[in-house]
């Protein structure tokens, strides 16, 4: 077909010219001329339309021809002097955002995300005042939590409520397996931030800042050996008006059978009348179903703020901390809680409050066989109920009394203690200067001191400062630390079996960084045998009041600004030893000097075994001196 058509066209002529070429034709003629003229006419019409729109816009806004839009003045009046009338006419008539009504600006800014709102408030003084207004945070809080009825209390209630609901979250990472990332739980829409949480075998309990206790049912499921959050997780409101809650203090969630909730309820003053008053009570719930099985109501004159458990199931002791700092206790038998009966229990004042009435306890923590009390002045008192745990904690059974196990023991500490953590046979303390002190059994290196030697007294971990929170488990410890201004890290030490220390399966005797991506607003943590939990929440009214350590309190630590030839102890330990020698020299007899030396050994920061050695040696010398003096002439004093 192609060859036939070519034959019909006749003899082949000269080759046809390509596109864009012409022979002997003037410009604008041929096939391309009309197309170019049409394109030029269309561009001209578009320019005319744009020019008319620009002139209308300039006429409407009153701006000069050089300004093609609104120019926003970003500086506040305090940033510089105002311009005169002539200068304003010379520079045009700029429109400032400060000319808008404040309500309109707050309404516009309230649509920004919280992260962008905080960034905008850091640009200048004007935006800082606008972004910090309570009206803006009230709209943001309504957008984040539409069902929130009470914004709470405080100096800035709406801002605090908005940030609490923006930063709330509960994360978990399963131990073992290939997946090493955090998963976020289902957030209850009614929760006003997260204050505390408690994981059990199958469920998770969360307490918010207005006293509502949530019950996340079937929160965790196991799929092919991997723990993960169930997508169809249901949450219900277990109770309202809750102050605190507790369960079995052991780390194994299998033992978390009952949940004890300290709450406030309205009780009728007289039966048959409408008058009522608020009374504190303890409600016991079955953790598997959330059913209430027992309730204890107290007199309206007694108000409590914290509850902890200690002891075995048959002799479970409930310790209740009052608002005045007193400790009361009562004993229940958990094996009989599910039986439908009513009886009266007697509250008894704990010995730490009975024999030391001047002490005001601020908080307390417990495990199965011991309890730790922290006073408002920063003192620490201990109750140990079993000889094995006492030996692990103090290295000796010298002061243990099996007939009086509730007698508190005071720990010798160099500064005020802010918060603490208690494991099975070791503990951690954090003082007002941000220093971490560990004590107890160190078989797996859970104290983080770099070795596996037990410590009978609080020993400082010198390479860690100012932690956010501290947690002690069965044979490992965790520390949540602020690595930089915008990031946090999780450190751990001790036994690494079962993936308890992600990234360190063999464990570590020192605190090492774990392979866990920590949320930015993480504030609390907890570990079970299966997984690690991290609670995220930020309260603008709660800050850890750490202080800077004075130079006079730094004993035996060299100054980094000094050279290598500078003395390593510029007056700390040497000055203390000189003071000790002067005290010994002031004694008149040899027996008094021996007693003073024993007292000084107790003051020195030595290990328990070293103190026992010096005390035994001094006793031997004192006895030998007493025996020699009885037979012969007394030795002259030096």
Coordinates of C-alpha atoms in Angstrom, one line a residue:
X1 CA 0.0 0.0 0.0
X2 CA 2.8 2.4 0.8
X3 CA 4.6 1.9 -2.5
X4 CA 1.4 2.2 -4.6
X5 CA 0.6 5.5 -3.0
X6 CA 4.0 6.9 -3.7
X7 CA 3.7 6.0 -7.4
X8 CA 0.4 7.9 -7.6
X9 CA 2.1 11.1 -6.2
X10 CA 4.4 11.2 -9.2
X11 CA 8.2 11.6 -9.3
X12 CA 10.0 12.3 -6.1
X13 CA 10.7 16.0 -5.7
X14 CA 13.1 17.8 -3.4
X15 CA 13.0 16.9 0.2
X16 CA 10.3 18.6 2.3
X17 CA 11.5 21.1 4.9
X18 CA 11.2 20.3 8.6
X19 CA 9.3 22.2 11.3
X20 CA 10.5 25.7 11.8
X21 CA 12.3 26.1 8.4
X22 CA 11.1 28.2 5.5
X23 CA 12.7 29.0 2.1
X24 CA 12.2 32.5 0.7
X25 CA 9.2 33.3 2.9
X26 CA 9.1 36.3 5.2
X27 CA 8.6 36.0 9.0
X28 CA 5.1 35.7 10.1
X29 CA 3.9 33.8 7.1
X30 CA 3.5 30.2 6.5
X31 CA 2.1 27.6 9.0
X32 CA 3.5 29.0 12.2
X33 CA 2.5 32.7 11.8
X34 CA -1.1 32.4 12.8
X35 CA -0.3 30.3 15.8
X36 CA 2.3 32.8 17.1
X37 CA -0.1 35.7 16.7
X38 CA -2.8 33.8 18.5
X39 CA -0.5 33.1 21.5
X40 CA 0.7 36.7 21.7
X41 CA -2.9 38.0 21.8
X42 CA -3.7 35.5 24.5
X43 CA -0.7 36.5 26.6
X44 CA -1.6 40.1 26.2
X45 CA -5.2 39.5 27.4
X46 CA -3.9 37.7 30.5
X47 CA -1.5 40.6 31.3
X48 CA -4.4 43.0 31.0
X49 CA -6.5 41.0 33.4
X50 CA -3.7 40.7 35.9
X51 CA -3.0 44.4 35.7
X52 CA -6.6 45.3 36.4
X53 CA -6.7 43.0 39.3
X54 CA -3.5 44.4 40.7
X55 CA -4.8 48.0 40.4
X56 CA -8.0 47.1 42.1
X57 CA -6.1 45.4 45.0
X58 CA -3.8 48.5 45.4
X59 CA -6.8 50.8 45.3
X60 CA -8.5 48.7 47.9
X61 CA -5.7 48.3 50.4
X62 CA -4.1 51.7 49.8
X63 CA -0.6 50.3 49.4
X64 CA 1.9 51.8 47.0
X65 CA 2.7 50.2 43.7
X66 CA 5.9 48.5 45.0
X67 CA 4.0 46.5 47.7
X68 CA 2.1 43.6 46.2
X69 CA 0.3 42.4 49.3
X70 CA -0.2 42.9 53.0
X71 CA 2.9 43.6 54.9
X72 CA 2.6 42.3 58.5
X73 CA 4.5 44.2 61.2
X74 CA 6.0 41.5 63.4
X75 CA 7.5 43.6 66.0
X76 CA 5.8 44.7 69.2
X77 CA 5.6 48.3 70.4
X78 CA 8.2 47.7 73.0
X79 CA 10.8 46.7 70.4
X80 CA 11.4 50.3 69.2
X81 CA 10.0 53.9 68.9
X82 CA 7.0 54.6 66.8
X83 CA 7.4 56.4 63.5
X84 CA 6.2 59.9 62.9
X85 CA 3.4 60.9 60.5
X86 CA 5.8 62.0 57.7
X87 CA 7.8 58.8 58.0
X88 CA 4.6 56.7 57.8
X89 CA 3.5 58.6 54.7
X90 CA 6.9 58.1 53.2
X91 CA 6.9 54.3 53.8
X92 CA 3.2 53.8 53.0
X93 CA 0.5 52.6 55.4
X94 CA 1.5 49.1 56.7
X95 CA -1.1 47.0 58.5
X96 CA 0.0 45.6 61.8
X97 CA -1.4 42.4 63.3
X98 CA -1.7 44.4 66.5
X99 CA -4.5 46.4 65.0
X100 CA -6.7 43.3 65.0
X101 CA -8.9 42.7 68.1
X102 CA -7.2 40.4 70.6
X103 CA -10.1 38.0 70.5
X104 CA -9.7 37.5 66.8
X105 CA -6.0 36.9 67.0
X106 CA -6.5 34.4 69.8
X107 CA -9.2 32.6 67.8
X108 CA -6.9 32.3 64.8
X109 CA -3.9 31.1 66.8
X110 CA -6.0 28.5 68.6
X111 CA -6.3 26.5 65.4
X112 CA -2.5 25.8 65.4
X113 CA -1.1 22.5 66.7
X114 CA 0.3 22.6 70.2
X115 CA 3.9 22.2 68.9
X116 CA 3.5 25.1 66.5
X117 CA 1.8 27.3 69.1
X118 CA 4.7 26.9 71.5
X119 CA 7.2 27.7 68.7
X120 CA 5.2 30.8 67.7
X121 CA 5.3 32.0 71.3
X122 CA 9.1 32.1 71.2
X123 CA 9.3 34.5 68.3
X124 CA 8.7 37.9 70.1
X125 CA 7.1 39.4 73.2
X126 CA 3.8 40.1 71.5
X127 CA 3.2 36.5 70.3
X128 CA 4.5 35.2 73.6
X129 CA 1.7 37.1 75.4
X130 CA -0.9 36.1 72.9
X131 CA 0.1 32.4 72.8
X132 CA 0.2 32.2 76.6
X133 CA -3.4 33.5 77.1
X134 CA -5.8 31.3 78.8
X135 CA -8.4 31.8 76.1
X136 CA -6.2 30.2 73.5
X137 CA -5.5 27.2 75.7
X138 CA -9.2 26.9 76.6
X139 CA -10.0 26.4 72.9
X140 CA -7.2 24.0 72.4
X141 CA -8.3 22.0 75.5
X142 CA -11.8 21.8 74.1
X143 CA -10.5 20.6 70.8
X144 CA -8.2 17.9 72.4
X145 CA -10.8 16.7 74.9
X146 CA -14.3 17.6 73.9
X147 CA -15.8 15.6 76.8
X148 CA -13.7 17.1 79.5
X149 CA -16.0 18.8 82.0
X150 CA -13.5 20.0 84.7
X151 CA -10.2 21.6 83.7
X152 CA -8.7 21.0 87.1
X153 CA -7.1 23.5 89.5
X154 CA -3.9 25.5 89.6
X155 CA -2.6 28.9 88.5
X156 CA -3.0 28.1 84.8
X157 CA -5.8 25.5 84.7
X158 CA -6.6 25.6 81.0
X159 CA -3.0 25.5 79.9
X160 CA -2.2 22.7 82.3
X161 CA -5.2 20.7 81.2
X162 CA -4.4 21.2 77.5
X163 CA -0.7 20.1 77.9
X164 CA -1.7 17.2 80.1
X165 CA -4.1 15.9 77.4
X166 CA -1.7 16.6 74.6
X167 CA 1.2 14.7 76.1
X168 CA -0.6 11.8 77.7
X169 CA 0.3 8.3 76.5
X170 CA 1.2 4.9 77.6
X171 CA 3.8 3.0 75.7
X172 CA 5.2 -0.5 76.0
X173 CA 8.0 -2.6 74.5
X174 CA 8.0 -6.4 74.8
X175 CA 11.1 -8.1 76.1
X176 CA 12.8 -10.6 73.7
X177 CA 11.8 -11.2 70.1
X178 CA 12.8 -9.3 67.0
X179 CA 10.5 -6.3 67.4
X180 CA 12.3 -3.5 69.4
X181 CA 10.0 -0.5 69.1
X182 CA 7.5 1.2 71.4
X183 CA 3.8 0.8 70.8
X184 CA 1.2 3.2 72.1
X185 CA -2.0 2.1 73.9
X186 CA -5.5 3.2 73.3
X187 CA -6.0 6.6 75.1
X188 CA -9.3 7.0 77.0
X189 CA -11.1 10.1 75.7
X190 CA -12.4 10.9 79.2
X191 CA -9.0 10.8 80.8
X192 CA -7.6 14.1 82.1
X193 CA -3.9 13.3 81.6
X194 CA -2.2 10.3 83.1
X195 CA -0.9 10.4 86.7
X196 CA -0.3 6.7 87.6
X197 CA -0.7 3.3 86.0
X198 CA -0.5 -0.3 87.0
X199 CA -0.1 -3.3 84.6
X200 CA -1.6 -6.6 85.6
X201 CA -1.5 -10.0 83.8
X202 CA -4.0 -9.0 81.1
X203 CA -5.1 -5.5 81.8
X204 CA -3.9 -2.0 82.6
X205 CA -5.2 0.5 85.2
X206 CA -4.7 4.2 84.6
X207 CA -5.5 7.0 87.1
X208 CA -5.9 10.6 85.7
X209 CA -5.5 13.9 87.5
X210 CA -9.2 14.4 88.4
X211 CA -9.4 11.0 90.2
X212 CA -10.9 8.8 87.6
X213 CA -9.6 5.3 87.4
X214 CA -9.8 3.6 84.0
X215 CA -9.8 -0.1 83.3
X216 CA -8.2 -1.0 80.0
X217 CA -9.6 -4.5 79.5
X218 CA -7.7 -7.1 77.4
X219 CA -5.0 -4.5 76.7
X220 CA -2.3 -7.0 75.7
X221 CA -2.5 -10.1 73.5
X222 CA 0.1 -12.6 72.4
X223 CA 0.5 -13.3 68.7
X224 CA 3.1 -15.9 67.8
X225 CA 5.1 -15.1 70.9
X226 CA 4.9 -11.3 70.4
X227 CA 3.1 -9.1 72.9
X228 CA 1.1 -6.2 71.3
X229 CA -1.7 -3.9 72.1
X230 CA -5.1 -5.2 71.0
X231 CA -6.7 -2.9 68.5
X232 CA -10.2 -3.6 69.8
X233 CA -9.1 -2.7 73.3
X234 CA -12.0 -1.5 75.5
X235 CA -11.7 0.8 78.4
X236 CA -14.3 1.5 81.1
X237 CA -14.4 3.8 84.1
X238 CA -13.8 1.6 87.1
X239 CA -14.5 4.3 89.7
X240 CA -14.4 8.0 90.3
X241 CA -13.0 10.1 93.2
X242 CA -10.0 7.8 93.5
X243 CA -6.9 9.2 95.3
X244 CA -4.5 6.3 95.0
X245 CA -4.4 2.5 94.3
X246 CA -2.1 -0.4 94.9
X247 CA -1.8 -4.1 94.3
X248 CA 0.6 -6.9 95.2
X249 CA 4.1 -5.3 95.4
X250 CA 5.8 -8.1 93.6
X251 CA 7.1 -7.5 90.1
X252 CA 5.4 -10.6 88.7
X253 CA 2.0 -9.6 87.4
X254 CA 0.6 -13.1 88.1
X255 CA 0.3 -12.1 91.7
X256 CA -1.8 -9.0 90.9
X257 CA -5.1 -10.6 91.8
X258 CA -6.8 -7.7 93.7
X259 CA -6.7 -4.0 93.2
X260 CA -7.0 -1.8 96.3
X261 CA -8.4 1.7 95.5
X262 CA -8.3 4.6 98.0
X263 CA -11.3 6.8 97.2
X264 CA -13.7 9.4 98.7
X265 CA -17.4 8.6 98.9
X266 CA -20.4 10.5 100.2
X267 CA -21.9 8.8 103.3
X268 CA -25.2 9.6 105.0
X269 CA -24.7 11.0 108.5
X270 CA -28.0 9.5 109.9
X271 CA -30.0 6.8 108.2
X272 CA -33.2 8.2 106.8
X273 CA -31.9 11.8 106.3
X274 CA -30.6 13.5 103.2
X275 CA -27.5 15.1 104.8
X276 CA -24.2 13.5 103.9
X277 CA -20.5 14.0 104.3
X278 CA -17.4 12.8 102.5
X279 CA -15.6 9.8 103.9
X280 CA -12.5 8.0 102.7
X281 CA -12.8 4.3 101.9
X282 CA -10.8 1.4 100.4
X283 CA -12.5 -0.6 97.7
X284 CA -11.1 -3.9 96.6
X285 CA -11.7 -4.9 93.0
X286 CA -11.0 -8.2 91.2
X287 CA -8.5 -7.3 88.5
X288 CA -9.7 -10.0 86.1
X289 CA -13.2 -8.6 85.8
X290 CA -13.2 -5.2 87.6
X291 CA -15.9 -6.4 90.0
X292 CA -15.9 -4.9 93.5
X293 CA -15.6 -7.6 96.2
X294 CA -14.9 -5.7 99.4
X295 CA -15.2 -2.2 100.8
X296 CA -13.8 -0.5 104.0
X297 CA -15.1 2.9 105.1
X298 CA -13.3 5.1 107.6
X299 CA -14.4 7.8 109.9
X300 CA -14.9 11.2 108.3
X301 CA -12.3 12.8 110.5
X302 CA -9.5 10.7 108.9
X303 CA -8.4 11.6 105.4
X304 CA -5.7 9.7 103.6
X305 CA -3.6 10.4 100.5
X306 CA -1.6 7.2 99.8
X307 CA -1.9 3.4 100.2
X308 CA 0.7 0.6 99.9
X309 CA 0.6 -3.1 100.6
X310 CA 3.1 -5.3 102.3
X311 CA 3.2 -8.9 103.5
X312 CA 1.8 -12.3 102.3
X313 CA -1.7 -12.9 101.0
X314 CA -3.0 -14.3 104.3
X315 CA -1.5 -11.4 106.4
X316 CA -1.8 -8.6 103.9
X317 CA -1.0 -5.2 105.7
X318 CA -2.5 -2.1 104.2
X319 CA -0.5 1.0 105.1
X320 CA -2.4 4.3 104.8
X321 CA -0.7 7.7 104.9
X322 CA -2.8 10.6 106.3
X323 CA -2.7 14.2 105.2
X324 CA -0.9 15.0 108.5
X325 CA 2.0 12.6 107.7
X326 CA 0.9 9.7 110.0
X327 CA 0.9 6.0 109.1
X328 CA -2.0 3.7 110.0
X329 CA -2.2 0.0 109.2
X330 CA -4.7 -2.7 109.1
X331 CA -4.5 -6.4 108.2
X332 CA -6.8 -8.4 105.9
X333 CA -6.8 -11.9 104.6
X334 CA -7.0 -11.9 100.8
X335 CA -8.1 -15.5 100.6
X336 CA -11.4 -14.5 102.3
X337 CA -12.2 -11.3 100.5
X338 CA -14.6 -13.0 98.0
X339 CA -16.8 -14.4 100.8
X340 CA -20.0 -12.4 101.3
X341 CA -19.7 -11.2 104.9
X342 CA -19.2 -8.0 106.9
X343 CA -16.8 -7.4 109.8
X344 CA -15.0 -4.6 111.5
X345 CA -11.3 -4.0 111.1
X346 CA -9.2 -2.0 113.5
X347 CA -6.9 0.8 112.4
X348 CA -3.6 0.9 114.3
X349 CA -0.9 3.6 114.4
X350 CA 2.3 2.3 112.9
X351 CA 5.4 2.3 115.1
X352 CA 7.2 4.8 112.9
X353 CA 4.5 7.3 113.8
X354 CA 3.9 6.0 117.4
X355 CA 7.5 6.2 118.6
X356 CA 8.5 9.1 116.4
X357 CA 5.5 11.4 116.6
X358 CA 7.5 14.4 115.5
X359 CA 8.1 12.9 112.0
X360 CA 5.9 13.9 109.1
X361 CA 6.0 11.2 106.4
X362 CA 5.8 12.6 102.9
X363 CA 5.6 9.4 100.9
X364 CA 6.2 5.7 101.2
X365 CA 7.0 2.7 99.0
X366 CA 7.1 -1.1 99.8
X367 CA 7.8 -4.5 98.5
X368 CA 6.7 -7.9 99.8
X369 CA 8.9 -7.8 103.0
X370 CA 10.0 -4.2 103.6
X371 CA 8.7 -0.7 103.6
X372 CA 10.5 2.6 103.0
X373 CA 9.4 6.0 104.5
X374 CA 10.6 9.4 103.3
X375 CA 9.8 12.3 105.6
X376 CA 9.2 15.9 104.6
X377 CA 12.7 16.9 105.8
X378 CA 14.3 14.3 103.5
X379 CA 15.0 11.6 106.1
X380 CA 14.6 7.9 105.3
X381 CA 13.4 5.2 107.6
X382 CA 13.2 1.5 106.9
X383 CA 11.1 -1.5 108.0
X384 CA 12.4 -5.0 107.2
X385 CA 10.4 -8.0 108.1
X386 CA 12.5 -11.0 107.0
X387 CA 16.1 -11.7 108.0
X388 CA 17.2 -12.7 104.5
X389 CA 16.2 -9.3 103.0
X390 CA 17.8 -7.5 106.0
X391 CA 21.1 -9.3 105.4
X392 CA 21.0 -8.4 101.7
X393 CA 20.3 -4.7 102.4
X394 CA 22.6 -4.1 105.3
X395 CA 25.1 -6.9 105.1
X396 CA 24.7 -8.1 108.7
X397 CA 22.0 -9.3 111.1
X398 CA 23.4 -7.4 114.1
X399 CA 20.5 -5.0 114.6
X400 CA 17.7 -7.3 113.3
X401 CA 15.0 -8.1 115.9
X402 CA 12.7 -10.9 114.8
X403 CA 10.3 -10.0 117.6
X404 CA 9.9 -6.4 116.7
X405 CA 10.0 -6.2 112.9
X406 CA 8.1 -2.9 112.7
X407 CA 10.7 -0.8 114.5
X408 CA 12.0 1.7 111.9
X409 CA 15.7 2.0 111.1
X410 CA 17.1 5.4 110.1
X411 CA 19.5 5.5 107.1
X412 CA 22.5 7.7 107.3
X413 CA 22.4 10.0 104.3
X414 CA 24.5 13.1 103.4
X415 CA 21.6 15.2 102.1
X416 CA 17.8 15.5 101.8
X417 CA 16.1 12.7 99.8
X418 CA 13.5 13.7 97.3
X419 CA 12.3 10.3 96.0
X420 CA 13.3 6.6 96.1
X421 CA 12.7 3.2 94.6
X422 CA 12.6 -0.2 96.3
X423 CA 13.3 -3.5 94.7
X424 CA 13.3 -7.0 96.2
X425 CA 16.7 -6.8 98.0
X426 CA 18.1 -3.4 96.8
X427 CA 17.0 0.2 96.8
X428 CA 17.8 3.5 95.1
X429 CA 17.7 7.0 96.6
X430 CA 17.9 10.5 94.9
X431 CA 18.8 13.5 97.0
X432 CA 18.2 17.2 96.5
X433 CA 21.4 17.7 94.5
X434 CA 20.4 15.0 91.9
X435 CA 22.8 12.4 93.2
X436 CA 21.9 8.7 93.0
X437 CA 22.6 6.4 95.9
X438 CA 22.2 2.6 95.7
X439 CA 22.3 0.0 98.5
X440 CA 21.7 -3.7 98.9
X441 CA 22.4 -6.9 97.1
X442 CA 24.7 -6.5 94.0
X443 CA 25.0 -10.1 92.8
X444 CA 23.9 -9.2 89.2
X445 CA 25.4 -5.7 89.2
X446 CA 21.9 -4.1 89.8
X447 CA 23.4 -1.3 91.9
X448 CA 25.3 0.1 88.9
X449 CA 28.5 0.7 90.8
X450 CA 30.7 -1.1 88.2
X451 CA 31.3 -4.2 90.3
X452 CA 29.3 -7.0 92.0
X453 CA 30.1 -6.2 95.6
X454 CA 27.2 -5.8 98.0
X455 CA 26.7 -2.4 99.7
X456 CA 25.5 -2.3 103.2
X457 CA 25.1 1.5 103.1
X458 CA 24.0 4.0 100.5
X459 CA 26.8 4.3 97.8
X460 CA 26.8 7.1 95.2
X461 CA 26.7 6.3 91.5
X462 CA 29.0 9.2 90.5
X463 CA 28.5 9.1 86.7
X464 CA 24.7 9.7 86.9
X465 CA 23.2 13.1 87.9
X466 CA 19.6 14.5 88.1
X467 CA 17.4 11.6 86.9
X468 CA 13.8 12.0 86.0
X469 CA 12.7 8.8 87.7
X470 CA 14.3 5.6 89.2
X471 CA 12.9 2.1 89.2
X472 CA 14.2 -1.0 91.0
X473 CA 13.1 -4.5 90.1
X474 CA 13.9 -8.1 91.1
X475 CA 17.6 -8.0 90.0
X476 CA 17.9 -5.0 87.7
X477 CA 17.5 -1.2 87.9
X478 CA 16.3 1.4 85.4
X479 CA 16.9 5.1 85.3
X480 CA 15.1 7.6 83.0
X481 CA 17.5 10.4 82.3
X482 CA 17.4 13.7 80.3
X483 CA 20.1 13.3 77.6
X484 CA 19.6 16.8 76.0
X485 CA 17.0 19.5 75.9
X486 CA 14.7 17.7 73.5
X487 CA 15.5 14.0 74.1
X488 CA 15.5 11.5 76.9
X489 CA 17.2 8.2 77.3
X490 CA 16.7 5.0 79.4
X491 CA 19.6 3.5 81.3
X492 CA 19.8 0.1 82.9
X493 CA 22.0 -2.2 84.8
X494 CA 21.9 -5.7 86.4
X495 CA 20.6 -9.0 84.9
X496 CA 19.8 -8.9 81.2
X497 CA 18.2 -12.4 81.0
X498 CA 14.9 -12.5 79.1
X499 CA 15.6 -9.2 77.3
X500 CA 15.2 -7.1 80.5
X501 CA 18.0 -4.8 79.2
X502 CA 17.3 -4.3 75.5
X503 CA 20.6 -4.3 73.7
X504 CA 22.5 -5.9 76.6
X505 CA 21.5 -9.6 76.8
X506 CA 24.4 -10.4 79.1
X507 CA 23.6 -7.6 81.5
X508 CA 25.9 -4.9 82.9
X509 CA 27.3 -3.9 86.2
X510 CA 27.1 -0.2 85.2
X511 CA 24.3 1.8 83.9
X512 CA 24.3 1.6 80.1
X513 CA 22.0 3.1 77.5
X514 CA 19.3 0.7 76.4
X515 CA 17.9 0.3 72.9
X516 CA 14.6 1.9 73.7
X517 CA 13.1 5.0 71.9
X518 CA 11.9 7.1 74.8
X519 CA 9.0 9.5 74.3
X520 CA 9.7 13.2 74.7
X521 CA 7.4 13.6 77.7
X522 CA 8.2 10.3 79.5
X523 CA 7.8 10.7 83.3
X524 CA 7.4 7.2 84.8
X525 CA 8.3 3.6 84.0
X526 CA 7.6 0.1 85.1
X527 CA 8.9 -3.3 84.0
X528 CA 7.4 -6.8 84.3
X529 CA 8.6 -10.2 83.2
X530 CA 7.1 -9.7 79.7
X531 CA 7.5 -6.0 78.8
X532 CA 8.6 -2.5 79.7
X533 CA 6.0 0.2 80.2
X534 CA 6.6 4.0 79.9
X535 CA 4.1 6.6 80.9
X536 CA 4.1 9.9 79.1
X537 CA 2.7 13.0 80.7
X538 CA 3.9 16.6 81.4
X539 CA 2.6 18.7 84.2
X540 CA 3.7 22.3 84.1
X541 CA 3.2 22.7 87.9
X542 CA 5.5 19.8 88.9
X543 CA 9.2 20.2 88.7
X544 CA 11.9 18.3 90.5
X545 CA 13.6 21.0 92.7
X546 CA 17.2 20.0 92.2
X547 CA 19.8 22.2 93.7
X548 CA 23.4 22.9 92.7
X549 CA 25.9 21.1 94.9
X550 CA 28.0 23.6 96.9
X551 CA 31.8 23.4 96.5
X552 CA 32.2 22.8 100.2
X553 CA 30.1 19.6 99.9
X554 CA 32.2 18.1 97.1
X555 CA 34.6 15.8 99.0
X556 CA 37.5 14.2 97.3
X557 CA 36.5 15.2 93.8
X558 CA 39.0 17.2 91.7
X559 CA 38.1 20.4 89.9
X560 CA 38.0 20.0 86.1
X561 CA 39.3 23.5 85.7
X562 CA 42.5 22.8 87.6
X563 CA 45.6 21.5 85.9
X564 CA 47.0 18.1 86.2
X565 CA 49.5 19.2 88.8
X566 CA 46.8 20.7 91.1
X567 CA 46.1 18.9 94.4
X568 CA 43.3 16.3 94.1
X569 CA 41.8 17.2 97.5
X570 CA 41.8 21.0 98.0
X571 CA 40.3 20.8 101.5
X572 CA 37.6 18.2 101.6
X573 CA 38.7 14.9 103.1
X574 CA 41.9 16.3 104.6
X575 CA 40.0 19.0 106.5
X576 CA 37.6 16.4 107.8
X577 CA 40.4 14.2 109.0
X578 CA 42.1 17.2 110.8
X579 CA 38.8 17.9 112.5
X580 CA 38.6 14.2 113.6
X581 CA 42.1 14.4 115.0
X582 CA 41.4 17.5 117.0
X583 CA 38.3 15.8 118.5
X584 CA 40.4 12.8 119.5
X585 CA 43.1 15.0 121.0
X586 CA 40.5 16.9 123.1
X587 CA 39.7 13.6 125.0
X588 CA 41.6 13.2 128.3
X589 CA 41.7 9.5 128.8
X590 CA 42.5 6.6 126.5
X591 CA 39.1 5.0 126.9
X592 CA 37.5 8.3 125.8
X593 CA 39.7 8.4 122.7
X594 CA 38.7 4.8 121.9
X595 CA 35.0 5.7 122.1
X596 CA 35.5 8.8 120.0
X597 CA 37.4 6.8 117.4
X598 CA 34.5 4.3 117.2
X599 CA 32.1 7.3 116.7
X600 CA 34.3 8.8 114.0
X601 CA 34.4 5.4 112.2
X602 CA 30.6 5.5 112.1
X603 CA 30.7 8.9 110.5
X604 CA 33.2 8.0 107.8
X605 CA 31.9 7.0 104.3
X606 CA 33.1 3.4 104.6
X607 CA 31.6 0.1 103.6
X608 CA 29.8 -2.0 106.2
X609 CA 32.6 -4.6 106.3
X610 CA 35.2 -2.0 106.7
X611 CA 33.4 -0.4 109.6
X612 CA 32.9 -3.8 111.3
X613 CA 36.6 -4.4 110.9
X614 CA 37.6 -1.1 112.6
X615 CA 35.0 -1.5 115.3
X616 CA 36.2 -5.1 116.1
X617 CA 39.9 -4.0 116.1
X618 CA 39.1 -1.1 118.4
X619 CA 37.2 -3.4 120.8
X620 CA 40.2 -5.7 120.8
X621 CA 42.6 -2.9 121.6
X622 CA 40.3 -1.5 124.2
X623 CA 39.9 -4.9 126.0
X624 CA 43.7 -5.5 125.8
X625 CA 44.4 -2.1 127.2
X626 CA 41.9 -2.7 130.0
X627 CA 43.4 -6.1 130.8
X628 CA 47.0 -4.8 130.8
X629 CA 46.1 -1.9 133.0
X630 CA 44.6 -4.3 135.6
X631 CA 47.8 -6.4 135.9
X632 CA 50.6 -3.9 135.6
X633 CA 51.0 -0.1 135.6
X634 CA 48.9 2.0 133.3
X635 CA 50.4 3.0 130.0
X636 CA 51.3 6.7 129.7
X637 CA 49.1 8.8 127.5
X638 CA 50.6 10.2 124.4

